[in-house]
Short mmCIF file of C-alpha atoms in Angstrom, two decimals:
data_model
loop_
_atom_site.label_atom_id
_atom_site.label_comp_id
_atom_site.label_asym_id
_atom_site.label_seq_id
_atom_site.Cartn_x
_atom_site.Cartn_y
_atom_site.Cartn_z
CA UNK A 149 35.21 -53.18 24.41
CA UNK A 150 36.80 -50.02 23.01
CA UNK A 151 40.28 -51.37 23.75
CA UNK A 152 39.46 -54.62 21.95
CA UNK A 153 38.19 -52.71 18.91
CA UNK A 154 41.34 -50.59 18.80
CA UNK A 155 43.55 -53.66 19.12
CA UNK A 156 41.71 -55.42 16.29
CA UNK A 157 41.83 -52.30 14.16
CA UNK A 158 45.58 -51.89 14.71
CA UNK A 159 46.14 -55.50 13.67
CA UNK A 160 44.17 -54.98 10.44
CA UNK A 161 45.80 -51.65 9.67
CA UNK A 162 49.29 -52.94 10.37
CA UNK A 163 48.74 -56.01 8.19
CA UNK A 164 47.60 -53.98 5.20
CA UNK A 165 50.07 -51.18 5.69
CA UNK A 166 52.99 -53.59 5.84
CA UNK A 167 51.74 -55.50 2.82
CA UNK A 168 51.52 -52.30 0.77
CA UNK A 169 54.90 -51.19 2.13
CA UNK A 170 56.60 -54.38 1.03
CA UNK A 171 55.27 -54.07 -2.53
CA UNK A 172 55.44 -50.34 -3.32
CA UNK A 173 54.38 -49.10 -6.72
CA UNK A 174 55.23 -45.71 -8.26
CA UNK A 175 52.63 -43.42 -9.78
CA UNK A 176 50.43 -44.93 -12.53
CA UNK A 177 51.87 -48.38 -11.72
CA UNK A 178 49.72 -49.14 -8.64
CA UNK A 179 48.14 -52.24 -10.20
CA UNK A 180 48.69 -54.59 -7.28
CA UNK A 181 47.50 -52.08 -4.68
CA UNK A 182 44.45 -51.13 -6.72
CA UNK A 183 43.48 -54.74 -7.38
CA UNK A 184 43.80 -55.85 -3.77
CA UNK A 185 41.72 -52.94 -2.47
CA UNK A 186 39.09 -53.51 -5.16
CA UNK A 187 38.80 -57.19 -4.24
CA UNK A 188 38.51 -56.49 -0.51
CA UNK A 189 35.92 -53.72 -0.75
CA UNK A 190 33.91 -55.54 -3.40
CA UNK A 191 33.57 -58.42 -0.96
CA UNK A 192 32.21 -55.93 1.60
CA UNK A 193 29.40 -54.90 -0.75
CA UNK A 194 30.91 -51.85 -2.39
CA UNK A 195 30.42 -51.07 -6.04
CA UNK A 196 33.88 -50.71 -7.55
CA UNK A 197 34.74 -48.31 -10.35
CA UNK A 198 38.32 -48.70 -11.55
CA UNK A 199 40.62 -46.03 -12.94
CA UNK A 200 39.26 -45.99 -16.49
CA UNK A 201 35.78 -45.28 -15.08
CA UNK A 202 36.87 -42.69 -12.52
CA UNK A 203 39.67 -40.67 -14.10
CA UNK A 204 39.48 -38.26 -17.00
CA UNK A 205 41.95 -39.71 -19.50
CA UNK A 206 42.41 -36.29 -21.08
CA UNK A 207 43.62 -34.87 -17.76
CA UNK A 208 46.12 -37.63 -16.97
CA UNK A 209 49.62 -36.20 -16.60
CA UNK A 210 53.10 -37.67 -16.45
CA UNK A 211 52.17 -41.23 -17.38
CA UNK A 212 55.03 -42.89 -19.22
CA UNK A 213 54.97 -46.55 -18.20
CA UNK A 214 55.35 -50.02 -19.68
CA UNK A 215 51.84 -51.22 -18.83
CA UNK A 216 52.27 -54.92 -19.74
CA UNK A 217 55.49 -55.08 -17.73
CA UNK A 218 53.95 -53.42 -14.69
CA UNK A 219 50.88 -55.64 -14.80
CA UNK A 220 53.08 -58.74 -15.05
CA UNK A 221 55.04 -57.58 -12.01
CA UNK A 222 51.82 -56.93 -10.09
CA UNK A 223 50.48 -60.38 -10.99
CA UNK A 224 53.67 -62.03 -9.84
CA UNK A 225 53.37 -60.16 -6.55
CA UNK A 226 49.83 -61.33 -5.85
CA UNK A 227 47.43 -58.99 -7.63
CA UNK A 228 44.01 -60.62 -8.21
CA UNK A 229 44.01 -61.36 -11.93
CA UNK A 230 40.39 -60.44 -12.67
CA UNK A 231 40.73 -56.97 -11.16
CA UNK A 232 44.18 -56.51 -12.64
CA UNK A 233 42.98 -57.00 -16.19
CA UNK A 234 39.80 -54.93 -15.82
CA UNK A 235 41.41 -51.50 -16.22
CA UNK A 236 44.30 -49.72 -17.87
CA UNK A 237 44.50 -46.77 -15.47
CA UNK A 238 45.18 -47.43 -11.81
CA UNK A 239 43.19 -46.12 -8.85
CA UNK A 240 39.57 -46.75 -7.96
CA UNK A 241 36.43 -45.48 -6.31
CA UNK A 242 34.41 -47.68 -3.96
CA UNK A 243 30.74 -46.74 -3.50
CA UNK A 244 28.31 -47.93 -0.86
CA UNK A 245 24.76 -46.63 -1.31
CA UNK A 246 22.55 -47.27 1.69
CA UNK A 247 19.41 -46.81 -0.41
CA UNK A 248 18.12 -44.22 2.05
CA UNK A 249 18.10 -40.48 1.30
CA UNK A 250 21.02 -38.61 2.76
CA UNK A 251 24.30 -36.88 1.97
CA UNK A 252 27.22 -38.26 0.00
CA UNK A 253 30.32 -38.36 2.23
CA UNK A 254 33.71 -39.18 0.71
CA UNK A 255 37.36 -39.78 1.55
CA UNK A 256 40.33 -39.40 -0.73
CA UNK A 257 43.58 -41.27 -0.05
CA UNK A 258 46.62 -41.81 -2.27
CA UNK A 259 48.33 -45.03 -3.31
CA UNK A 260 51.72 -44.42 -4.88
CA UNK A 261 55.25 -44.78 -3.59
CA UNK A 262 58.43 -42.75 -4.13
CA UNK A 263 61.44 -43.62 -6.28
CA UNK A 264 63.83 -44.03 -3.35
CA UNK A 265 65.95 -47.06 -2.44
CA UNK A 266 64.87 -48.16 1.05
CA UNK A 267 67.36 -48.23 3.91
CA UNK A 268 68.76 -51.51 5.20
CA UNK A 269 70.03 -49.87 8.37
CA UNK A 270 69.99 -51.65 11.70
CA UNK A 271 67.51 -49.14 13.13
CA UNK A 272 65.08 -49.26 10.20
CA UNK A 273 61.99 -51.14 11.40
CA UNK A 274 60.63 -52.26 7.99
CA UNK A 275 63.93 -53.95 7.20
CA UNK A 276 64.37 -55.44 10.66
CA UNK A 277 60.81 -56.79 10.79
CA UNK A 278 60.75 -58.17 7.26
CA UNK A 279 58.43 -55.84 5.38
CA UNK A 280 60.89 -53.57 3.60
CA UNK A 281 60.40 -52.93 -0.11
CA UNK A 282 61.17 -55.78 -2.48
CA UNK A 283 61.01 -53.45 -5.48
CA UNK A 284 64.33 -51.81 -6.25
CA UNK A 285 64.51 -48.01 -6.18
CA UNK A 286 60.95 -47.73 -4.89
CA UNK A 287 59.61 -47.40 -1.36
CA UNK A 288 56.72 -45.95 0.61
CA UNK A 289 58.67 -42.99 1.94
CA UNK A 290 55.71 -40.66 2.40
CA UNK A 291 53.08 -42.66 4.26
CA UNK A 292 50.79 -43.51 1.36
CA UNK A 293 50.90 -47.15 2.42
CA UNK A 294 49.29 -46.01 5.67
CA UNK A 295 46.76 -43.83 3.85
CA UNK A 296 45.69 -46.74 1.63
CA UNK A 297 45.39 -49.07 4.62
CA UNK A 298 43.31 -46.49 6.48
CA UNK A 299 40.94 -46.05 3.54
CA UNK A 300 40.52 -49.80 3.19
CA UNK A 301 39.87 -50.48 6.89
CA UNK A 302 37.53 -47.49 7.14
CA UNK A 303 35.57 -48.94 4.24
CA UNK A 304 35.25 -52.27 6.01
CA UNK A 305 34.08 -50.63 9.25
CA UNK A 306 31.45 -48.52 7.48
CA UNK A 307 30.17 -51.51 5.53
CA UNK A 308 29.48 -53.28 8.80
CA UNK A 309 27.24 -50.37 9.85
CA UNK A 310 25.56 -49.51 6.58
CA UNK A 311 22.11 -50.75 7.62
CA UNK A 312 21.83 -48.01 10.22
CA UNK A 313 23.19 -45.25 7.99
CA UNK A 314 21.64 -43.14 5.26
CA UNK A 315 23.04 -41.56 2.12
CA UNK A 316 26.08 -42.68 0.20
CA UNK A 317 29.75 -43.42 0.94
CA UNK A 318 32.48 -42.85 -1.63
CA UNK A 319 36.08 -43.87 -1.08
CA UNK A 320 38.56 -42.52 -3.63
CA UNK A 321 41.95 -44.25 -3.92
CA UNK A 322 43.97 -41.87 -6.08
CA UNK A 323 46.99 -42.87 -8.15
CA UNK A 324 50.05 -40.76 -8.88
CA UNK A 325 50.00 -38.15 -6.13
CA UNK A 326 53.79 -37.92 -6.16
CA UNK A 327 54.56 -35.41 -8.86
CA UNK A 328 50.96 -34.18 -8.62
CA UNK A 329 49.84 -36.18 -11.64
CA UNK A 330 46.58 -37.91 -10.72
CA UNK A 331 44.49 -35.51 -8.66
CA UNK A 332 43.30 -33.32 -11.50
CA UNK A 333 42.35 -36.37 -13.56
CA UNK A 334 40.33 -37.79 -10.67
CA UNK A 335 38.60 -34.45 -10.08
CA UNK A 336 37.74 -34.02 -13.74
CA UNK A 337 36.41 -37.57 -13.94
CA UNK A 338 33.23 -36.14 -12.41
CA UNK A 339 32.73 -38.70 -9.65
CA UNK A 340 33.10 -36.06 -6.94
CA UNK A 341 30.31 -33.92 -8.38
CA UNK A 342 27.62 -35.37 -6.10
CA UNK A 343 29.82 -35.31 -2.99
CA UNK A 344 28.53 -33.17 -0.13
CA UNK A 345 31.46 -33.71 2.24
CA UNK A 346 34.99 -34.70 1.21
CA UNK A 347 37.96 -35.43 3.46
CA UNK A 348 41.58 -35.89 2.44
CA UNK A 349 44.28 -36.98 4.87
CA UNK A 350 48.04 -37.14 5.34
CA UNK A 351 50.09 -38.77 8.09
CA UNK A 352 52.98 -36.87 9.65
CA UNK A 353 53.85 -33.55 7.95
CA UNK A 354 55.04 -31.54 10.98
CA UNK A 355 52.58 -33.23 13.38
CA UNK A 356 53.42 -35.72 16.13
CA UNK A 357 51.39 -38.74 17.21
CA UNK A 358 48.21 -37.65 18.93
CA UNK A 359 48.05 -34.31 17.14
CA UNK A 360 45.53 -33.34 14.48
CA UNK A 361 45.93 -30.28 12.29
CA UNK A 362 42.37 -29.37 11.30
CA UNK A 363 43.14 -26.41 9.04
CA UNK A 364 46.68 -26.69 7.64
CA UNK A 365 47.96 -23.70 5.69
CA UNK A 366 50.73 -23.07 3.23
CA UNK A 367 49.78 -25.57 0.52
CA UNK A 368 51.92 -24.66 -2.46
CA UNK A 369 50.67 -24.40 -6.01
CA UNK A 370 53.08 -26.30 -8.21
CA UNK A 371 54.01 -27.15 -11.77
CA UNK A 372 56.09 -30.24 -12.53
CA UNK A 373 57.82 -30.03 -15.89
CA UNK A 374 60.18 -31.81 -18.27
CA UNK A 375 62.35 -29.92 -20.74
CA UNK A 376 63.84 -31.68 -23.76
CA UNK A 377 66.66 -30.02 -25.71
CA UNK A 378 67.31 -31.35 -29.21
CA UNK A 379 70.63 -30.42 -30.82
CA UNK A 380 72.93 -31.80 -33.50
CA UNK A 381 75.61 -34.44 -32.90
CA UNK A 382 79.13 -34.02 -34.24
CA UNK A 383 82.65 -35.33 -33.66
CA UNK A 384 84.01 -33.43 -30.68
CA UNK A 385 87.56 -33.45 -32.07
CA UNK A 386 87.19 -33.22 -35.84
CA UNK A 387 84.41 -30.66 -36.17
CA UNK A 388 82.86 -29.49 -32.90
CA UNK A 389 81.64 -26.41 -34.76
CA UNK A 390 79.22 -28.64 -36.70
CA UNK A 391 77.32 -29.67 -33.58
CA UNK A 392 74.63 -27.96 -31.52
CA UNK A 393 75.21 -28.86 -27.88
CA UNK A 394 71.98 -29.81 -26.12
CA UNK A 395 73.82 -30.51 -22.84
CA UNK A 396 75.39 -27.07 -22.82
CA UNK A 397 71.98 -25.47 -23.38
CA UNK A 398 70.49 -27.52 -20.54
CA UNK A 399 73.31 -26.69 -18.12
CA UNK A 400 73.01 -23.00 -18.90
CA UNK A 401 69.25 -23.21 -18.41
CA UNK A 402 69.63 -24.95 -15.04
CA UNK A 403 72.09 -22.31 -13.86
CA UNK A 404 69.78 -19.49 -14.85
CA UNK A 405 66.66 -21.15 -13.42
CA UNK A 406 68.31 -21.51 -10.03
CA UNK A 407 68.98 -17.79 -10.16
CA UNK A 408 65.37 -16.71 -10.70
CA UNK A 409 64.67 -13.95 -8.14
CA UNK A 410 62.27 -15.08 -5.45
CA UNK A 411 59.08 -13.02 -5.34
CA UNK A 412 58.45 -10.29 -2.79
CA UNK A 413 54.78 -11.22 -2.39
CA UNK A 414 55.24 -14.70 -1.00
CA UNK A 415 57.08 -18.00 -0.90
CA UNK A 416 58.42 -19.38 -4.19
CA UNK A 417 60.44 -22.51 -4.90
CA UNK A 418 62.28 -24.12 -7.81
CA UNK A 419 64.10 -27.42 -8.03
CA UNK A 420 65.79 -29.29 -10.85
CA UNK A 421 65.76 -32.92 -9.80
CA UNK A 422 67.39 -34.69 -12.76
CA UNK A 423 69.49 -33.87 -15.82
CA UNK A 424 70.35 -36.59 -18.32
CA UNK A 425 72.23 -35.99 -21.55
CA UNK A 426 74.76 -37.26 -24.04
CA UNK A 427 75.88 -40.67 -25.24
CA UNK A 428 79.68 -40.64 -25.75
CA UNK A 429 82.52 -38.52 -24.33
CA UNK A 430 83.69 -37.60 -27.83
CA UNK A 431 80.29 -36.74 -29.33
CA UNK A 432 78.60 -33.34 -29.09
CA UNK A 433 75.45 -34.13 -27.07
CA UNK A 434 72.37 -33.96 -29.27
CA UNK A 435 69.81 -34.56 -26.52
CA UNK A 436 69.27 -33.47 -22.94
CA UNK A 437 66.36 -33.96 -20.58
CA UNK A 438 65.85 -32.15 -17.33
CA UNK A 439 63.06 -32.68 -14.83
CA UNK A 440 62.05 -29.90 -12.49
CA UNK A 441 59.33 -28.22 -10.54
CA UNK A 442 58.19 -24.78 -9.47
CA UNK A 443 56.10 -23.96 -6.41
CA UNK A 444 54.44 -20.88 -5.06
CA UNK A 445 52.28 -19.86 -2.13
CA UNK A 446 49.57 -18.95 -4.64
CA UNK A 447 48.73 -19.79 -8.23
CA UNK A 448 50.01 -16.35 -9.26
CA UNK A 449 53.36 -16.87 -7.57
CA UNK A 450 53.77 -20.30 -9.10
CA UNK A 451 52.85 -18.88 -12.51
CA UNK A 452 55.55 -16.24 -12.05
CA UNK A 453 58.15 -18.93 -11.46
CA UNK A 454 57.05 -21.17 -14.32
CA UNK A 455 56.83 -18.27 -16.79
CA UNK A 456 60.42 -17.38 -15.96
CA UNK A 457 61.42 -21.01 -16.54
CA UNK A 458 59.82 -20.88 -19.99
CA UNK A 459 61.62 -17.63 -20.86
CA UNK A 460 64.98 -19.05 -19.77
CA UNK A 461 64.56 -22.28 -21.72
CA UNK A 462 63.63 -20.36 -24.86
CA UNK A 463 66.61 -18.03 -24.50
CA UNK A 464 69.15 -20.78 -23.82
CA UNK A 465 67.88 -22.88 -26.72
CA UNK A 466 68.28 -19.92 -29.07
CA UNK A 467 71.76 -19.18 -27.74
CA UNK A 468 73.00 -22.70 -28.46
CA UNK A 469 71.05 -23.27 -31.65
CA UNK A 470 68.99 -26.15 -30.36
CA UNK A 471 65.29 -26.91 -30.31
CA UNK A 472 63.31 -27.52 -27.15
CA UNK A 473 60.05 -28.88 -25.83
CA UNK A 474 58.50 -28.21 -22.42
CA UNK A 475 55.91 -30.65 -21.09
CA UNK A 476 53.87 -30.22 -17.95
CA UNK A 477 53.99 -33.47 -16.01
CA UNK A 478 51.95 -32.53 -12.95
CA UNK A 479 50.14 -29.68 -11.22
CA UNK A 480 48.80 -28.76 -7.81
CA UNK A 481 46.82 -25.85 -6.40
CA UNK A 482 46.50 -24.38 -2.93
CA UNK A 483 43.94 -25.75 -0.46
CA UNK A 484 41.56 -24.01 1.93
CA UNK A 485 39.35 -26.04 4.24
CA UNK A 486 35.62 -25.33 4.59
CA UNK A 487 35.19 -23.47 7.92
CA UNK A 488 32.04 -25.30 9.02
CA UNK A 489 33.69 -28.65 8.42
CA UNK A 490 36.73 -27.56 10.41
CA UNK A 491 34.40 -26.83 13.34
CA UNK A 492 32.72 -30.25 13.25
CA UNK A 493 36.06 -32.06 12.87
CA UNK A 494 37.40 -30.16 15.87
CA UNK A 495 34.48 -31.25 18.04
CA UNK A 496 34.87 -34.90 17.06
CA UNK A 497 38.65 -34.82 17.49
CA UNK A 498 38.31 -33.32 20.96
CA UNK A 499 36.00 -36.14 22.01
CA UNK A 500 38.52 -38.71 20.77
CA UNK A 501 41.37 -37.18 22.73
CA UNK A 502 43.36 -35.58 19.92
CA UNK A 503 45.56 -32.60 20.64
CA UNK A 504 43.85 -30.34 18.11
CA UNK A 505 45.98 -27.78 16.30
CA UNK A 506 43.88 -25.32 14.36
CA UNK A 507 46.53 -24.14 11.93
CA UNK A 508 50.07 -25.13 10.99
CA UNK A 509 52.00 -24.59 7.73
CA UNK A 510 52.00 -27.61 5.41
CA UNK A 511 54.82 -26.31 3.24
CA UNK A 512 54.43 -28.75 0.34
CA UNK A 513 51.95 -29.62 -2.43
CA UNK A 514 49.15 -32.17 -2.80
CA UNK A 515 46.98 -32.50 -5.88
CA UNK A 516 44.00 -33.49 -3.72
CA UNK A 517 43.35 -29.76 -3.95
CA UNK A 518 41.64 -30.23 -7.31
CA UNK A 519 39.13 -32.63 -5.78
CA UNK A 520 38.48 -30.44 -2.75
CA UNK A 521 38.06 -27.35 -4.92
CA UNK A 522 35.60 -29.10 -7.24
CA UNK A 523 33.43 -30.19 -4.30
CA UNK A 524 33.50 -26.72 -2.78
CA UNK A 525 32.63 -25.00 -6.06
CA UNK A 526 29.53 -27.18 -6.30
CA UNK A 527 28.31 -26.18 -2.87
CA UNK A 528 29.85 -29.02 -0.86
CA UNK A 529 32.34 -28.90 1.97
CA UNK A 530 35.87 -30.26 2.00
CA UNK A 531 38.78 -30.49 4.40
CA UNK A 532 42.37 -31.73 4.30
CA UNK A 533 43.45 -33.14 7.67
CA UNK A 534 46.98 -33.81 8.88
CA UNK A 535 46.93 -36.78 11.26
CA UNK A 536 49.99 -36.62 13.46
CA UNK A 537 52.45 -39.51 13.47
CA UNK A 538 55.92 -39.71 14.97
CA UNK A 539 58.48 -40.32 12.19
CA UNK A 540 61.74 -42.24 12.13
CA UNK A 541 63.01 -39.97 9.35
CA UNK A 542 61.62 -37.22 7.15
CA UNK A 543 59.27 -37.67 4.22
CA UNK A 544 61.00 -38.99 1.08
CA UNK A 545 64.01 -40.11 3.18
CA UNK A 546 65.28 -43.66 2.68
CA UNK A 547 64.81 -44.32 6.39
CA UNK A 548 61.20 -43.05 6.53
CA UNK A 549 58.81 -44.90 8.83
CA UNK A 550 55.93 -43.80 11.03
CA UNK A 551 54.16 -44.69 14.26
CA UNK A 552 51.56 -47.23 13.13
CA UNK A 553 49.28 -46.57 16.10
CA UNK A 554 48.55 -43.15 14.57
CA UNK A 555 46.49 -44.95 11.92
CA UNK A 556 44.08 -46.20 14.60
CA UNK A 557 43.32 -42.70 15.87
CA UNK A 558 42.95 -41.49 12.31
CA UNK A 559 40.48 -44.20 11.30
CA UNK A 560 38.54 -43.73 14.54
CA UNK A 561 38.16 -40.04 13.72
CA UNK A 562 37.11 -40.69 10.12
CA UNK A 563 34.62 -43.34 11.22
CA UNK A 564 33.09 -40.89 13.71
CA UNK A 565 32.85 -38.16 11.06
CA UNK A 566 31.21 -40.45 8.49
CA UNK A 567 28.75 -41.96 10.96
CA UNK A 568 27.76 -38.54 12.31
CA UNK A 569 27.12 -37.18 8.82
CA UNK A 570 25.21 -40.28 7.69
CA UNK A 571 22.84 -40.61 10.64
CA UNK A 572 19.21 -40.91 9.53
CA UNK A 573 17.01 -37.95 10.58
CA UNK A 574 15.46 -38.43 13.99
CA UNK A 575 11.92 -39.72 13.73
CA UNK A 576 9.22 -37.39 14.96
CA UNK A 577 6.90 -39.01 17.47
CA UNK A 578 3.55 -37.64 18.59
#
């Protein structure tokens, strides 16, 4: 019976994961994914609140999209029209209230893909089996397709059992995790404020299939930023002295940023991912845009890095006589799991045959931290779990793929955790 359930679950998970993989959507553009999940969970009896009802619009970061164009693309790729048109912001929360007193238990998963062109190599399974990305320069290179599939299938499994459960189930499908742009907005939307237990998950991340990291460490605080330099154009041959070179200011700033001393008190990181400037080879560039990020092992260390970035940009702009604008495009904070929840997860994972690893460095950032922190500050418990999965290539690599059977173990664990927390109190008999 257990083997049949696992086989059925793998079939469902694989179907959804491969569907999401074939039609990846970058942050704030997840209209198709959102609409499909909303339609499926609504049919299971969940109340659906779409992005506009779940996210704080004032806290949305890094959203520069052509909404009509993205919705048209999503419609052409099979998004249910009614759900597609019901919201401007992507993402959703699905709620199932049993009507019986009990805790509110929640899961947060992410939806968005990465701006990477997917491999067409002979060894790349998605391409060889016909579910590689059809959207140019966009692919699920971080496992969010698996996360979304796991959240959806978990929701279906819990709905089938709701009559014997108490309390409330909340499933959060967060947009724009890449670049850390959507987590704060979802936290500040207030829908986590009644949550007693919140889980967030990630596949892979230094963990092999069969492993479970119950208390990952080393989550980096991060600031994602854009810097615009505005100069003055001029003829590069006739009167270069009349121009103010925005490209030169940006290049100098990049060079100096990369030379920021790393901090003695802990890990710090800086990366400049893009630099775009100029229009003609014989025109002094009047505009430059660079996109970068800082990270630190703590908020203080990240603040140190970003404050130095701001000082450098100001100085370089003054030196070249140009104006500048810095915009924060995303943020993340560190994460610490609730100890009591770590204990209960460990017990359940042991029973399911996981190789439990108590602690292992995560080494990256995830804006789920804002949601976990908000639950914890209101007296609830929260935990971020790394579900091991063998990888074909590293995260954000064009050949990324993962062991799909890892999703089955992950959903089985989450189902066990939800059911255990939502069991009605034992009746007292005389």
